[in-house]
CSV table of C-alpha atoms in Angstrom, one decimal:
chain,number,residue,atom,x,y,z
I,1,UNK,CA,100.6,104.6,84.8
I,2,UNK,CA,103.6,102.6,83.6
I,3,UNK,CA,106.8,104.7,83.6
I,4,UNK,CA,107.8,103.1,80.3
I,5,UNK,CA,104.9,104.6,78.5
I,6,UNK,CA,105.4,108.2,79.6
I,7,UNK,CA,104.2,110.8,78.8
I,8,UNK,CA,100.7,109.4,79.2
I,9,UNK,CA,97.2,110.8,79.3
I,10,UNK,CA,95.1,109.7,82.3
I,11,UNK,CA,91.5,110.2,83.2
I,12,UNK,CA,91.0,111.3,86.8
I,13,UNK,CA,87.5,111.1,88.4
I,14,UNK,CA,86.4,114.3,90.3
I,15,UNK,CA,83.3,112.8,92.0
I,16,UNK,CA,80.1,114.7,91.2
I,17,UNK,CA,82.0,117.4,89.3
I,18,UNK,CA,83.0,115.1,86.4
I,19,UNK,CA,86.5,114.1,85.4
I,20,UNK,CA,89.8,115.6,84.2
I,21,UNK,CA,92.2,114.4,81.7
I,22,UNK,CA,95.8,114.9,82.8
I,23,UNK,CA,99.1,114.4,81.2
I,24,UNK,CA,101.7,112.5,83.3
I,25,UNK,CA,105.2,113.4,82.3
I,26,UNK,CA,107.2,112.0,85.2
I,27,UNK,CA,106.7,109.8,88.2
I,28,UNK,CA,108.4,111.0,91.3
I,29,UNK,CA,108.8,108.6,94.2
I,30,UNK,CA,107.5,109.7,97.5
I,31,UNK,CA,110.4,110.8,99.8
I,32,UNK,CA,111.0,109.5,103.3
I,33,UNK,CA,108.7,110.9,105.8
I,34,UNK,CA,108.9,111.2,109.6
I,35,UNK,CA,107.1,108.4,111.5
I,36,UNK,CA,104.3,110.6,112.8
I,37,UNK,CA,103.6,111.9,109.3
I,38,UNK,CA,103.6,108.4,107.9
I,39,UNK,CA,101.1,107.3,110.6
I,40,UNK,CA,98.9,110.3,109.8
I,41,UNK,CA,99.0,109.4,106.1
I,42,UNK,CA,98.0,105.8,106.8
I,43,UNK,CA,95.1,106.9,109.0
I,44,UNK,CA,93.9,109.4,106.5
I,45,UNK,CA,94.1,106.7,103.7
I,46,UNK,CA,92.1,104.3,105.9
I,47,UNK,CA,89.5,106.9,106.6
I,48,UNK,CA,89.1,107.7,102.9
I,49,UNK,CA,88.9,103.9,102.1
I,50,UNK,CA,86.3,103.4,104.7
I,51,UNK,CA,84.2,106.3,103.4
I,52,UNK,CA,84.4,105.0,99.9
I,53,UNK,CA,83.3,101.5,100.9
I,54,UNK,CA,80.4,102.9,102.9
I,55,UNK,CA,79.2,105.0,100.0
I,56,UNK,CA,79.6,102.0,97.6
I,57,UNK,CA,77.5,99.9,100.0
I,58,UNK,CA,74.9,102.6,100.3
I,59,UNK,CA,74.7,102.9,96.5
I,60,UNK,CA,74.2,99.1,96.2
I,61,UNK,CA,71.4,99.1,98.7
I,62,UNK,CA,69.7,102.0,96.9
I,63,UNK,CA,69.9,100.1,93.6
I,64,UNK,CA,68.8,96.8,95.1
I,65,UNK,CA,65.8,98.2,96.8
I,66,UNK,CA,65.1,100.7,94.0
I,67,UNK,CA,65.0,103.7,96.3
I,68,UNK,CA,65.7,107.3,95.6
I,69,UNK,CA,66.8,110.1,98.0
I,70,UNK,CA,64.5,113.0,97.3
I,71,UNK,CA,66.0,115.4,99.9
I,72,UNK,CA,69.5,116.6,98.9
I,73,UNK,CA,70.9,116.1,102.4
I,74,UNK,CA,68.3,115.0,105.0
I,75,UNK,CA,70.6,114.6,107.9
I,76,UNK,CA,72.5,117.9,107.4
I,77,UNK,CA,75.8,115.9,107.3
I,78,UNK,CA,78.2,115.7,104.4
I,79,UNK,CA,78.5,112.1,103.1
I,80,UNK,CA,80.0,112.6,99.7
I,81,UNK,CA,83.4,111.1,99.3
I,82,UNK,CA,84.5,113.9,96.8
I,83,UNK,CA,83.5,116.6,99.3
I,84,UNK,CA,85.4,114.9,102.1
I,85,UNK,CA,88.5,114.5,100.0
I,86,UNK,CA,88.4,118.1,98.8
I,87,UNK,CA,88.0,119.4,102.4
I,88,UNK,CA,90.8,117.2,103.7
I,89,UNK,CA,93.1,118.1,100.8
I,90,UNK,CA,92.5,121.8,101.5
I,91,UNK,CA,93.3,121.3,105.2
I,92,UNK,CA,96.6,119.6,104.3
I,93,UNK,CA,97.5,122.3,101.8
I,94,UNK,CA,97.0,125.0,104.4
I,95,UNK,CA,99.4,123.4,106.8
């Protein structure tokens, strides 16, 4: 969002749940953080990025080979990016 066009309405994807339309009134710059916190933020971002790339690759393979997963979660592991982000956000909020 360009700060010159504020307030602005923005669409935010919520994964499998759908999307939300939010109003951005003000952009607040992120304050200085301690070095360990900055490193943790970087690692968490890299983890999310890797997960998103993996899911995108998996989706392309499913489309290319015209396959369909019939079992909701055959391995018993959570592989959804939105679920992972929600869980990690909840963990951060509880700290």
